[in-house]
PDB file of C-alpha atoms in Angstrom:
ATOM      1  CA  ASP A   1      -2.880-142.223  37.540  1.00  0.00           C
ATOM      2  CA  PRO A   2      -5.333-145.425  37.578  1.00  0.00           C
ATOM      3  CA  THR A   3      -8.036-143.320  38.587  1.00  0.00           C
ATOM      4  CA  ARG A   4      -8.379-141.862  35.785  1.00  0.00           C
ATOM      5  CA  TYR A   5     -10.016-145.922  34.033  1.00  0.00           C
ATOM      6  CA  PRO A   6     -13.530-147.002  34.564  1.00  0.00           C
ATOM      7  CA  VAL A   7     -14.375-149.712  37.262  1.00  0.00           C
ATOM      8  CA  ILE A   8     -15.235-152.052  35.615  1.00  0.00           C
ATOM      9  CA  LEU A   9     -17.764-155.009  38.683  1.00  0.00           C
ATOM     10  CA  VAL A  10     -18.837-158.387  37.497  1.00  0.00           C
ATOM     11  CA  HIS A  11     -20.671-159.971  39.779  1.00  0.00           C
ATOM     12  CA  GLY A  12     -20.862-164.223  39.591  1.00  0.00           C
ATOM     13  CA  ILE A  13     -23.501-166.773  39.513  1.00  0.00           C
ATOM     14  CA  LEU A  14     -26.674-166.326  42.291  1.00  0.00           C
ATOM     15  CA  GLY A  15     -25.362-162.600  42.462  1.00  0.00           C
ATOM     16  CA  PHE A  16     -26.536-159.253  42.361  1.00  0.00           C
ATOM     17  CA  PRO A  17     -24.720-155.537  41.551  1.00  0.00           C
ATOM     18  CA  GLU A  18     -25.696-154.505  45.411  1.00  0.00           C
ATOM     19  CA  VAL A  19     -23.222-157.209  46.907  1.00  0.00           C
ATOM     20  CA  PHE A  20     -20.178-154.865  46.082  1.00  0.00           C
ATOM     21  CA  ALA A  21     -21.917-151.689  47.577  1.00  0.00           C
ATOM     22  CA  LEU A  22     -18.807-151.180  50.075  1.00  0.00           C
ATOM     23  CA  LEU A  23     -16.421-152.097  47.650  1.00  0.00           C
ATOM     24  CA  GLU A  24     -17.940-149.316  45.130  1.00  0.00           C
ATOM     25  CA  TRP A  25     -17.777-146.447  48.075  1.00  0.00           C
ATOM     26  CA  ARG A  26     -14.397-147.463  48.964  1.00  0.00           C
ATOM     27  CA  LEU A  27     -13.180-146.870  44.999  1.00  0.00           C
ATOM     28  CA  ASN A  28     -15.649-143.692  44.760  1.00  0.00           C
ATOM     29  CA  GLN A  29     -13.982-142.630  47.924  1.00  0.00           C
ATOM     30  CA  ALA A  30     -10.576-143.470  46.398  1.00  0.00           C
ATOM     31  CA  GLY A  31     -11.793-141.251  42.860  1.00  0.00           C
ATOM     32  CA  TYR A  32     -12.717-143.751  40.736  1.00  0.00           C
ATOM     33  CA  LYS A  33     -15.306-143.430  38.376  1.00  0.00           C
ATOM     34  CA  THR A  34     -17.323-147.531  38.748  1.00  0.00           C
ATOM     35  CA  PHE A  35     -19.900-148.982  36.829  1.00  0.00           C
ATOM     36  CA  ASN A  36     -21.365-151.985  37.758  1.00  0.00           C
ATOM     37  CA  PHE A  37     -22.190-154.727  35.801  1.00  0.00           C
ATOM     38  CA  PHE A  38     -26.005-156.873  36.337  1.00  0.00           C
ATOM     39  CA  TYR A  39     -27.086-159.983  34.285  1.00  0.00           C
ATOM     40  CA  PRO A  40     -29.069-162.608  35.240  1.00  0.00           C
ATOM     41  CA  SER A  41     -26.777-165.214  35.618  1.00  0.00           C
ATOM     42  CA  THR A  42     -28.859-168.434  34.759  1.00  0.00           C
ATOM     43  CA  GLU A  43     -29.969-167.107  32.606  1.00  0.00           C
ATOM     44  CA  LYS A  44     -27.422-167.460  29.358  1.00  0.00           C
ATOM     45  CA  THR A  45     -24.849-169.335  28.591  1.00  0.00           C
ATOM     46  CA  ILE A  46     -21.487-168.821  30.194  1.00  0.00           C
ATOM     47  CA  ARG A  47     -19.538-167.593  26.667  1.00  0.00           C
ATOM     48  CA  GLU A  48     -23.209-166.028  25.793  1.00  0.00           C
ATOM     49  CA  HIS A  49     -22.909-163.331  29.426  1.00  0.00           C
ATOM     50  CA  GLY A  50     -19.949-162.318  27.974  1.00  0.00           C
ATOM     51  CA  GLU A  51     -21.204-161.085  24.399  1.00  0.00           C
ATOM     52  CA  ASP A  52     -24.149-158.993  27.153  1.00  0.00           C
ATOM     53  CA  LEU A  53     -20.866-157.636  29.066  1.00  0.00           C
ATOM     54  CA  ALA A  54     -18.648-156.376  26.203  1.00  0.00           C
ATOM     55  CA  THR A  55     -22.150-155.023  24.861  1.00  0.00           C
ATOM     56  CA  TRP A  56     -22.405-152.861  27.952  1.00  0.00           C
ATOM     57  CA  ILE A  57     -19.384-152.088  28.306  1.00  0.00           C
ATOM     58  CA  LYS A  58     -18.743-150.208  25.104  1.00  0.00           C
ATOM     59  CA  ALA A  59     -22.298-148.582  25.181  1.00  0.00           C
ATOM     60  CA  GLN A  60     -20.909-147.823  28.931  1.00  0.00           C
ATOM     61  CA  THR A  61     -17.118-146.428  28.002  1.00  0.00           C
ATOM     62  CA  LYS A  62     -17.292-145.272  24.267  1.00  0.00           C
ATOM     63  CA  GLN A  63     -14.360-147.286  23.745  1.00  0.00           C
ATOM     64  CA  ASP A  64     -12.469-145.772  26.727  1.00  0.00           C
ATOM     65  CA  THR A  65      -9.359-147.841  28.102  1.00  0.00           C
ATOM     66  CA  ILE A  66     -11.002-149.392  31.753  1.00  0.00           C
ATOM     67  CA  LEU A  67      -9.944-151.173  34.829  1.00  0.00           C
ATOM     68  CA  LEU A  68     -11.570-154.880  35.565  1.00  0.00           C
ATOM     69  CA  ILE A  69     -13.012-157.014  39.286  1.00  0.00           C
ATOM     70  CA  THR A  70     -14.893-158.877  38.809  1.00  0.00           C
ATOM     71  CA  HIS A  71     -15.868-161.956  41.128  1.00  0.00           C
ATOM     72  CA  SER A  72     -16.238-165.853  41.120  1.00  0.00           C
ATOM     73  CA  MET A  73     -17.515-166.645  37.900  1.00  0.00           C
ATOM     74  CA  GLY A  74     -18.431-162.737  36.772  1.00  0.00           C
ATOM     75  CA  ASN A  75     -14.492-163.788  36.206  1.00  0.00           C
ATOM     76  CA  LEU A  76     -15.759-166.443  34.103  1.00  0.00           C
ATOM     77  CA  VAL A  77     -17.583-164.514  31.980  1.00  0.00           C
ATOM     78  CA  ALA A  78     -14.743-161.761  32.116  1.00  0.00           C
ATOM     79  CA  ARG A  79     -13.133-163.866  30.026  1.00  0.00           C
ATOM     80  CA  GLU A  80     -15.168-163.892  27.269  1.00  0.00           C
ATOM     81  CA  MET A  81     -15.808-161.299  26.907  1.00  0.00           C
ATOM     82  CA  HIS A  82     -12.601-160.606  26.929  1.00  0.00           C
ATOM     83  CA  TYR A  83     -11.437-162.845  24.276  1.00  0.00           C
ATOM     84  CA  ALA A  84     -14.398-162.927  21.952  1.00  0.00           C
ATOM     85  CA  HIS A  85     -13.476-159.131  21.388  1.00  0.00           C
ATOM     86  CA  PRO A  86      -9.806-158.207  22.771  1.00  0.00           C
ATOM     87  CA  GLU A  87     -10.535-153.846  21.203  1.00  0.00           C
ATOM     88  CA  ILE A  88     -11.993-153.176  24.761  1.00  0.00           C
ATOM     89  CA  PRO A  89      -8.821-152.273  26.185  1.00  0.00           C
ATOM     90  CA  ILE A  90      -7.780-153.358  29.576  1.00  0.00           C
ATOM     91  CA  TYR A  91      -5.773-151.741  32.000  1.00  0.00           C
ATOM     92  CA  ARG A  92      -5.580-154.121  34.796  1.00  0.00           C
ATOM     93  CA  TRP A  93      -7.852-156.269  35.807  1.00  0.00           C
ATOM     94  CA  LEU A  94      -8.724-158.043  39.516  1.00  0.00           C
ATOM     95  CA  MET A  95      -9.277-161.145  40.251  1.00  0.00           C
ATOM     96  CA  VAL A  96     -11.477-161.879  43.177  1.00  0.00           C
ATOM     97  CA  ALA A  97     -11.987-165.312  44.720  1.00  0.00           C
ATOM     98  CA  PRO A  98     -12.001-166.749  40.296  1.00  0.00           C
ATOM     99  CA  PRO A  99     -12.743-170.488  39.311  1.00  0.00           C
ATOM    100  CA  ASN A 100     -10.697-170.191  36.532  1.00  0.00           C
ATOM    101  CA  GLN A 101     -10.156-173.853  36.744  1.00  0.00           C
ATOM    102  CA  GLY A 102     -14.042-175.108  37.878  1.00  0.00           C
ATOM    103  CA  ALA A 103     -15.453-175.434  41.033  1.00  0.00           C
ATOM    104  CA  LEU A 104     -15.279-178.786  43.203  1.00  0.00           C
ATOM    105  CA  SER A 105     -17.860-177.864  45.440  1.00  0.00           C
ATOM    106  CA  ALA A 106     -20.650-177.464  41.955  1.00  0.00           C
ATOM    107  CA  ASP A 107     -19.921-180.648  41.005  1.00  0.00           C
ATOM    108  CA  LEU A 108     -20.918-181.578  44.712  1.00  0.00           C
ATOM    109  CA  TRP A 109     -24.215-179.048  45.132  1.00  0.00           C
ATOM    110  CA  ASN A 110     -24.794-180.206  41.760  1.00  0.00           C
ATOM    111  CA  ARG A 111     -25.500-184.254  43.292  1.00  0.00           C
ATOM    112  CA  ILE A 112     -29.106-181.942  44.539  1.00  0.00           C
ATOM    113  CA  PRO A 113     -31.614-181.507  42.495  1.00  0.00           C
ATOM    114  CA  LEU A 114     -32.779-178.348  42.971  1.00  0.00           C
ATOM    115  CA  TYR A 115     -29.258-176.965  42.185  1.00  0.00           C
ATOM    116  CA  ARG A 116     -29.098-177.896  38.958  1.00  0.00           C
ATOM    117  CA  TRP A 117     -32.816-176.780  37.679  1.00  0.00           C
ATOM    118  CA  TRP A 118     -31.888-173.005  40.019  1.00  0.00           C
ATOM    119  CA  THR A 119     -28.210-172.692  38.215  1.00  0.00           C
ATOM    120  CA  ASP A 120     -29.122-174.255  35.101  1.00  0.00           C
ATOM    121  CA  THR A 121     -26.438-174.829  32.511  1.00  0.00           C
ATOM    122  CA  PRO A 122     -24.018-171.474  34.493  1.00  0.00           C
ATOM    123  CA  GLY A 123     -24.289-174.549  37.298  1.00  0.00           C
ATOM    124  CA  GLN A 124     -22.581-176.903  34.899  1.00  0.00           C
ATOM    125  CA  GLU A 125     -20.013-175.607  33.615  1.00  0.00           C
ATOM    126  CA  LEU A 126     -19.134-174.661  36.504  1.00  0.00           C
ATOM    127  CA  ARG A 127     -18.283-178.167  38.438  1.00  0.00           C
ATOM    128  CA  PHE A 128     -14.780-179.175  38.541  1.00  0.00           C
ATOM    129  CA  SER A 129     -15.097-182.050  36.598  1.00  0.00           C
ATOM    130  CA  ASN A 130     -16.547-180.552  33.457  1.00  0.00           C
ATOM    131  CA  LYS A 131     -13.573-180.408  30.774  1.00  0.00           C
ATOM    132  CA  GLN A 132     -15.525-179.377  28.338  1.00  0.00           C
ATOM    133  CA  ALA A 133     -16.081-176.125  30.000  1.00  0.00           C
ATOM    134  CA  HIS A 134     -15.687-173.525  27.182  1.00  0.00           C
ATOM    135  CA  TYR A 135     -14.718-170.921  29.213  1.00  0.00           C
ATOM    136  CA  LYS A 136     -11.164-173.538  30.151  1.00  0.00           C
ATOM    137  CA  GLN A 137     -10.099-174.190  26.262  1.00  0.00           C
ATOM    138  CA  LEU A 138      -9.843-169.984  26.720  1.00  0.00           C
ATOM    139  CA  PRO A 139      -5.812-168.399  27.270  1.00  0.00           C
ATOM    140  CA  PRO A 140      -5.107-166.851  30.208  1.00  0.00           C
ATOM    141  CA  PRO A 141      -5.965-162.728  29.354  1.00  0.00           C
ATOM    142  CA  SER A 142      -3.288-160.655  26.975  1.00  0.00           C
ATOM    143  CA  CYS A 143      -3.681-157.816  29.921  1.00  0.00           C
ATOM    144  CA  GLU A 144      -1.759-157.226  33.320  1.00  0.00           C
ATOM    145  CA  PHE A 145      -4.367-159.034  35.420  1.00  0.00           C
ATOM    146  CA  ALA A 146      -3.995-159.978  39.658  1.00  0.00           C
ATOM    147  CA  ILE A 147      -5.349-162.550  41.754  1.00  0.00           C
ATOM    148  CA  LEU A 148      -6.868-162.019  44.684  1.00  0.00           C
ATOM    149  CA  ALA A 149      -8.082-166.002  46.377  1.00  0.00           C
ATOM    150  CA  GLY A 150     -10.207-166.710  49.675  1.00  0.00           C
ATOM    151  CA  GLY A 151      -8.872-169.085  52.184  1.00  0.00           C
ATOM    152  CA  MET A 152      -7.345-169.432  55.458  1.00  0.00           C
ATOM    153  CA  LYS A 153      -4.051-170.009  54.370  1.00  0.00           C
ATOM    154  CA  ASN A 154      -2.707-173.803  55.346  1.00  0.00           C
ATOM    155  CA  GLU A 155      -4.070-177.394  54.243  1.00  0.00           C
ATOM    156  CA  ILE A 156      -7.741-177.430  55.620  1.00  0.00           C
ATOM    157  CA  GLY A 157      -9.816-173.780  54.475  1.00  0.00           C
ATOM    158  CA  PHE A 158     -13.176-172.466  55.108  1.00  0.00           C
ATOM    159  CA  SER A 159     -14.252-175.473  54.177  1.00  0.00           C
ATOM    160  CA  LEU A 160     -13.829-179.101  55.869  1.00  0.00           C
ATOM    161  CA  LEU A 161     -15.605-180.869  51.851  1.00  0.00           C
ATOM    162  CA  LEU A 162     -12.806-179.737  50.373  1.00  0.00           C
ATOM    163  CA  ASP A 163      -9.779-180.836  50.064  1.00  0.00           C
ATOM    164  CA  GLY A 164      -6.963-177.822  50.468  1.00  0.00           C
ATOM    165  CA  ASP A 165      -7.276-174.193  51.295  1.00  0.00           C
ATOM    166  CA  ASP A 166     -10.567-172.646  50.416  1.00  0.00           C
ATOM    167  CA  ASP A 167     -13.317-170.033  50.970  1.00  0.00           C
ATOM    168  CA  GLY A 168     -16.286-171.879  51.253  1.00  0.00           C
ATOM    169  CA  LYS A 169     -16.812-172.325  47.610  1.00  0.00           C
ATOM    170  CA  VAL A 170     -13.710-171.927  45.343  1.00  0.00           C
ATOM    171  CA  ARG A 171     -10.037-173.846  46.582  1.00  0.00           C
ATOM    172  CA  VAL A 172      -6.901-172.040  46.368  1.00  0.00           C
ATOM    173  CA  VAL A 173      -6.239-174.302  43.470  1.00  0.00           C
ATOM    174  CA  GLU A 174      -9.177-173.328  41.149  1.00  0.00           C
ATOM    175  CA  THR A 175      -8.179-169.615  40.954  1.00  0.00           C
ATOM    176  CA  LYS A 176      -4.867-170.267  39.386  1.00  0.00           C
ATOM    177  CA  LEU A 177      -4.035-168.958  35.851  1.00  0.00           C
ATOM    178  CA  PRO A 178      -0.821-168.271  34.302  1.00  0.00           C
ATOM    179  CA  GLY A 179       0.855-166.147  33.412  1.00  0.00           C
ATOM    180  CA  TYR A 180      -0.767-163.201  36.020  1.00  0.00           C
ATOM    181  CA  ALA A 181       0.959-159.903  37.536  1.00  0.00           C
ATOM    182  CA  ASP A 182       0.591-161.148  41.368  1.00  0.00           C
ATOM    183  CA  PHE A 183      -1.382-163.511  43.739  1.00  0.00           C
ATOM    184  CA  MET A 184      -2.661-163.144  47.365  1.00  0.00           C
ATOM    185  CA  ILE A 185      -4.972-165.313  49.746  1.00  0.00           C
ATOM    186  CA  ILE A 186      -6.492-163.307  51.672  1.00  0.00           C
ATOM    187  CA  GLN A 187      -8.108-164.660  54.898  1.00  0.00           C
ATOM    188  CA  GLN A 188     -11.667-164.660  53.780  1.00  0.00           C
ATOM    189  CA  VAL A 189     -15.006-166.349  53.055  1.00  0.00           C
ATOM    190  CA  HIS A 190     -16.360-166.489  49.624  1.00  0.00           C
ATOM    191  CA  THR A 191     -18.949-163.035  49.120  1.00  0.00           C
ATOM    192  CA  GLY A 192     -16.870-161.898  52.673  1.00  0.00           C
ATOM    193  CA  LEU A 193     -13.718-160.517  50.390  1.00  0.00           C
ATOM    194  CA  LEU A 194     -15.770-158.505  48.183  1.00  0.00           C
ATOM    195  CA  PHE A 195     -16.674-156.621  52.025  1.00  0.00           C
ATOM    196  CA  SER A 196     -13.136-156.621  53.592  1.00  0.00           C
ATOM    197  CA  LYS A 197     -10.861-153.848  53.198  1.00  0.00           C
ATOM    198  CA  GLU A 198      -8.197-155.572  52.206  1.00  0.00           C
ATOM    199  CA  THR A 199      -9.289-156.532  48.924  1.00  0.00           C
ATOM    200  CA  PHE A 200     -10.296-152.608  48.530  1.00  0.00           C
ATOM    201  CA  GLU A 201      -6.690-152.047  49.784  1.00  0.00           C
ATOM    202  CA  GLN A 202      -5.007-154.177  47.691  1.00  0.00           C
ATOM    203  CA  ALA A 203      -6.684-153.648  44.596  1.00  0.00           C
ATOM    204  CA  ASP A 204      -6.560-150.000  44.722  1.00  0.00           C
ATOM    205  CA  ALA A 205      -2.172-151.610  44.978  1.00  0.00           C
ATOM    206  CA  PHE A 206      -2.308-153.091  41.866  1.00  0.00           C
ATOM    207  CA  PHE A 207      -3.336-151.135  40.009  1.00  0.00           C
ATOM    208  CA  ARG A 208      -1.766-148.378  41.064  1.00  0.00           C
ATOM    209  CA  THR A 209       1.747-150.841  40.711  1.00  0.00           C
ATOM    210  CA  GLY A 210       1.066-153.627  39.300  1.00  0.00           C
ATOM    211  CA  HIS A 211       1.957-155.442  41.878  1.00  0.00           C
ATOM    212  CA  PHE A 212      -0.118-156.107  45.642  1.00  0.00           C
ATOM    213  CA  ASP A 213       1.290-154.128  48.359  1.00  0.00           C
ATOM    214  CA  ALA A 214       3.165-157.367  50.703  1.00  0.00           C
ATOM    215  CA  THR A 215       2.933-154.745  53.861  1.00  0.00           C
ATOM    216  CA  LEU A 216      -0.655-154.697  54.607  1.00  0.00           C
ATOM    217  CA  ILE A 217      -1.826-157.757  57.059  1.00  0.00           C
ATOM    218  CA  ASP A 218      -5.556-159.308  57.724  1.00  0.00           C
ATOM    219  CA  LYS A 219      -7.577-157.919  59.428  1.00  0.00           C
ATOM    220  CA  GLU A 220     -10.448-159.631  61.581  1.00  0.00           C
ATOM    221  CA  PHE A 221     -13.544-159.394  59.390  1.00  0.00           C
ATOM    222  CA  ASN A 222     -16.944-159.745  60.798  1.00  0.00           C
ATOM    223  CA  LEU A 223     -19.844-159.590  57.942  1.00  0.00           C
ATOM    224  CA  GLY A 224     -22.549-158.485  59.772  1.00  0.00           C
ATOM    225  CA  LYS A 225     -20.766-155.683  61.423  1.00  0.00           C
ATOM    226  CA  SER A 226     -19.532-154.306  58.181  1.00  0.00           C
ATOM    227  CA  LEU A 227     -23.208-154.933  56.889  1.00  0.00           C
ATOM    228  CA  GLU A 228     -24.570-152.566  59.746  1.00  0.00           C
ATOM    229  CA  GLU A 229     -21.840-150.098  58.740  1.00  0.00           C
ATOM    230  CA  ILE A 230     -22.717-149.735  55.427  1.00  0.00           C
ATOM    231  CA  PRO A 231     -25.726-146.738  55.197  1.00  0.00           C
ATOM    232  CA  ASN A 232     -23.179-144.816  57.611  1.00  0.00           C
ATOM    233  CA  LEU A 233     -20.750-145.065  55.258  1.00  0.00           C
ATOM    234  CA  LEU A 234     -22.220-143.974  52.447  1.00  0.00           C
ATOM    235  CA  LYS A 235     -24.223-140.381  54.316  1.00  0.00           C
ATOM    236  CA  GLN A 236     -20.010-140.211  55.229  1.00  0.00           C
ATOM    237  CA  GLY A 237     -19.144-140.360  51.441  1.00  0.00           C
ATOM    238  CA  GLU A 238     -22.599-137.880  50.724  1.00  0.00           C
ATOM    239  CA  SER A 239     -21.388-135.744  53.337  1.00  0.00           C
ATOM    240  CA  LYS A 240     -18.113-135.157  51.779  1.00  0.00           C
TER     241      LYS A 240
END
């Protein structure tokens, strides 16, 4: 039963723990215990954030085996952590919208001075054209991992500025990493993936079986409606 392992949640650049609110509630309802990591994403390099994540995980879990759900740049932070600290045992790891090859969208945003100032070094590391970024030199994780990418499941994607299928920020091709146990595209935008019920269902399926459940069907998703439902869902959880 994978619920015996704590689930570590790691957000992306300019993110915050609350972005996992609905997914975390669903995990808790299913019996998982969650730990939500916050880090000031633009104040250090991705590699340095990885060290901070390792220290935090050890303090929270006392070296217990963990499950991982990481989103966007949080995937790269966790990859740095895993490479530098293989002593932290990971049972299974779900990567959500990971820019494993960098993100062309970061190259486009980099033309704007405000982006360069606001995102600092991590914003530069995220660029698809930055071949020297440290995470791009790392091997794939040694644990079981699966990738959920967002996209339209066509050759256009959500952004007309990006080539091929994409979630509006990360192209499907940029999420790939050799050695994954399973891979799936969900019809959601980048952050919308975290609010989609299907993301939770696939996370649970992967944690339990090592594979996604291909029988689940994409459902239409309304981000605004899901945000409005969070308080009611939390109240339901407190009443049980």
